[in-house]
Amino acid sequence: MAGVDLGGTAVNYTFLTGQEQFMLEELCEYPARSKEGPEICLQQIADGLEIAASKAGVQFADVAVVGLGTPGPASAAGVLSAKGSTNFVHPGWAAFDICQNLEHRLGKPVTYLNDGNAGALWGHFVLFGASTRATSISTIIGTGLGGGVITDSNVVKGRKGYGGELGHVLIPYQSIDAIRGLKPECNCGRLGDLESLCSLTAIEKCLLPFFLRQYPGHQLGEIGDFRQAAKLVRGLAESGDSMCKEIFRVQANALGLFFDAMINTFDPDALIVGGGALETKQEFQRWFLDEIRASMPKQREEQADIPIYVMPNGDTAGARGAAIEALQFARTLGLA
Ligand SMILES: [Zn+2]
């Protein structure tokens, strides 16, 4: 099986055996040419797969199914949104069936997942393998908030592929004392969804402007550009800056409220947090998980021990998740 993660700036490859072993430990990454449109980009993926296969010591001809992951919005079958998206700006991508076109080019079956769901499948696989009855909920904190719900090893894609859009689930943000008076608006238009408080965009648009008013003279206020300043919040929080830690605490609070809703909806085996926000030392990760737990309402006794994990290998998650989806499809075809 092969896994391809086509992002806005890079394309990543990985390979997975039928025995659930990954054949590339490190990242196999190339700059993505998605800005040049589908024709050039798909050819790049096909060429890149050949190169990556030789690196992994496999014949591309032996690959049974290719799993593809891309940023959305896209349908469950891999048709990109007609309105386009930030990552696929070339007009040729509008309503483009990326999955079927890649299938024609490669002459192999291609499965599709959006990158959030692919990451969630990878997080689930690390804990439980590719075939279990377990349920997990993954949240990936990046520029936005992606993630997914996995039950019985299957990604919950929903009717049109928008299942697991966890960033746009509304949370009772009014109960977070530290942001009393704040109206957290998301790019999607909702007020107080998870992404509006728990993402790099949330830090830039909402949390940093809000907290800087309470911390006059803070070094991040001197920068003048919230986008630049937002990128420095994680590092400062990790080194103990009290305002930046407070911003991360609010993100943890938001996750705690969200996970509580998921606990009552799915009674999951695991809650998983990943993404750039958690690319920190273990000590900070542990503090963040403790803050999530502390901000949940009290759980019933049977559910109080539902574990929260940090997702490993953030930068390979998309390609690996896509490969696991390919493996599951290959199994249904009797190819693995
Ligand atoms: Zn939203």
Short mmCIF file of N, CA and C in Angstrom, two decimals, residues 15 23 54 69 91 121 129 143 176 184 202 213 223 237 246 267 271 312 321 323 332:
data_model
loop_
_atom_site.label_atom_id
_atom_site.label_comp_id
_atom_site.label_asym_id
_atom_site.label_seq_id
_atom_site.Cartn_x
_atom_site.Cartn_y
_atom_site.Cartn_z
N PHE A 15 4.88 4.00 2.62
CA PHE A 15 4.45 2.67 2.15
C PHE A 15 4.17 1.78 3.35
N MET A 23 7.20 1.13 5.75
CA MET A 23 8.49 0.83 5.15
C MET A 23 9.41 2.04 5.08
N SER A 54 11.24 3.43 -4.82
CA SER A 54 12.61 2.90 -4.91
C SER A 54 13.37 3.18 -3.62
N GLY A 69 -4.53 11.61 0.70
CA GLY A 69 -5.10 12.57 1.65
C GLY A 69 -4.81 13.98 1.18
N PRO A 91 -7.70 27.45 -10.79
CA PRO A 91 -9.12 27.24 -11.16
C PRO A 91 -9.40 25.81 -11.63
N LEU A 121 -6.98 8.74 11.65
CA LEU A 121 -6.83 7.29 11.43
C LEU A 121 -5.44 6.83 11.85
N GLY A 129 -3.92 -0.41 16.22
CA GLY A 129 -3.74 -1.20 15.00
C GLY A 129 -4.87 -0.94 14.01
N THR A 143 -3.21 25.34 11.91
CA THR A 143 -3.74 26.65 11.51
C THR A 143 -5.23 26.69 11.84
N ILE A 176 -15.95 29.33 30.16
CA ILE A 176 -14.51 29.51 30.41
C ILE A 176 -14.29 30.90 31.00
N PRO A 184 -15.69 34.73 20.44
CA PRO A 184 -14.76 34.05 19.53
C PRO A 184 -15.42 33.65 18.22
N ALA A 202 -7.10 30.97 15.93
CA ALA A 202 -7.78 31.49 17.12
C ALA A 202 -6.84 32.37 17.94
N ARG A 213 -4.61 42.99 25.83
CA ARG A 213 -5.23 44.12 26.53
C ARG A 213 -5.07 43.99 28.05
N ILE A 223 5.32 43.61 18.72
CA ILE A 223 5.53 43.13 17.34
C ILE A 223 4.59 43.83 16.36
N ALA A 237 4.93 30.05 25.86
CA ALA A 237 4.15 29.30 26.85
C ALA A 237 5.01 28.20 27.45
N GLU A 246 -1.52 31.16 29.67
CA GLU A 246 -2.95 31.39 29.85
C GLU A 246 -3.69 31.13 28.52
N ASP A 267 -18.67 7.46 24.05
CA ASP A 267 -18.01 6.63 25.07
C ASP A 267 -16.73 6.02 24.48
N LEU A 271 -9.08 9.51 23.61
CA LEU A 271 -9.13 10.87 23.09
C LEU A 271 -7.69 11.23 22.71
N PRO A 312 1.56 10.80 17.99
CA PRO A 312 2.98 10.85 17.62
C PRO A 312 3.19 11.22 16.15
N GLY A 321 -1.93 7.88 7.61
CA GLY A 321 -3.37 7.63 7.70
C GLY A 321 -3.95 7.25 6.34
N ALA A 323 -2.40 5.76 3.96
CA ALA A 323 -1.95 4.40 3.65
C ALA A 323 -2.78 3.35 4.41
N THR A 332 -10.77 -5.30 1.93
CA THR A 332 -12.14 -5.60 1.48
C THR A 332 -12.14 -6.20 0.08
#
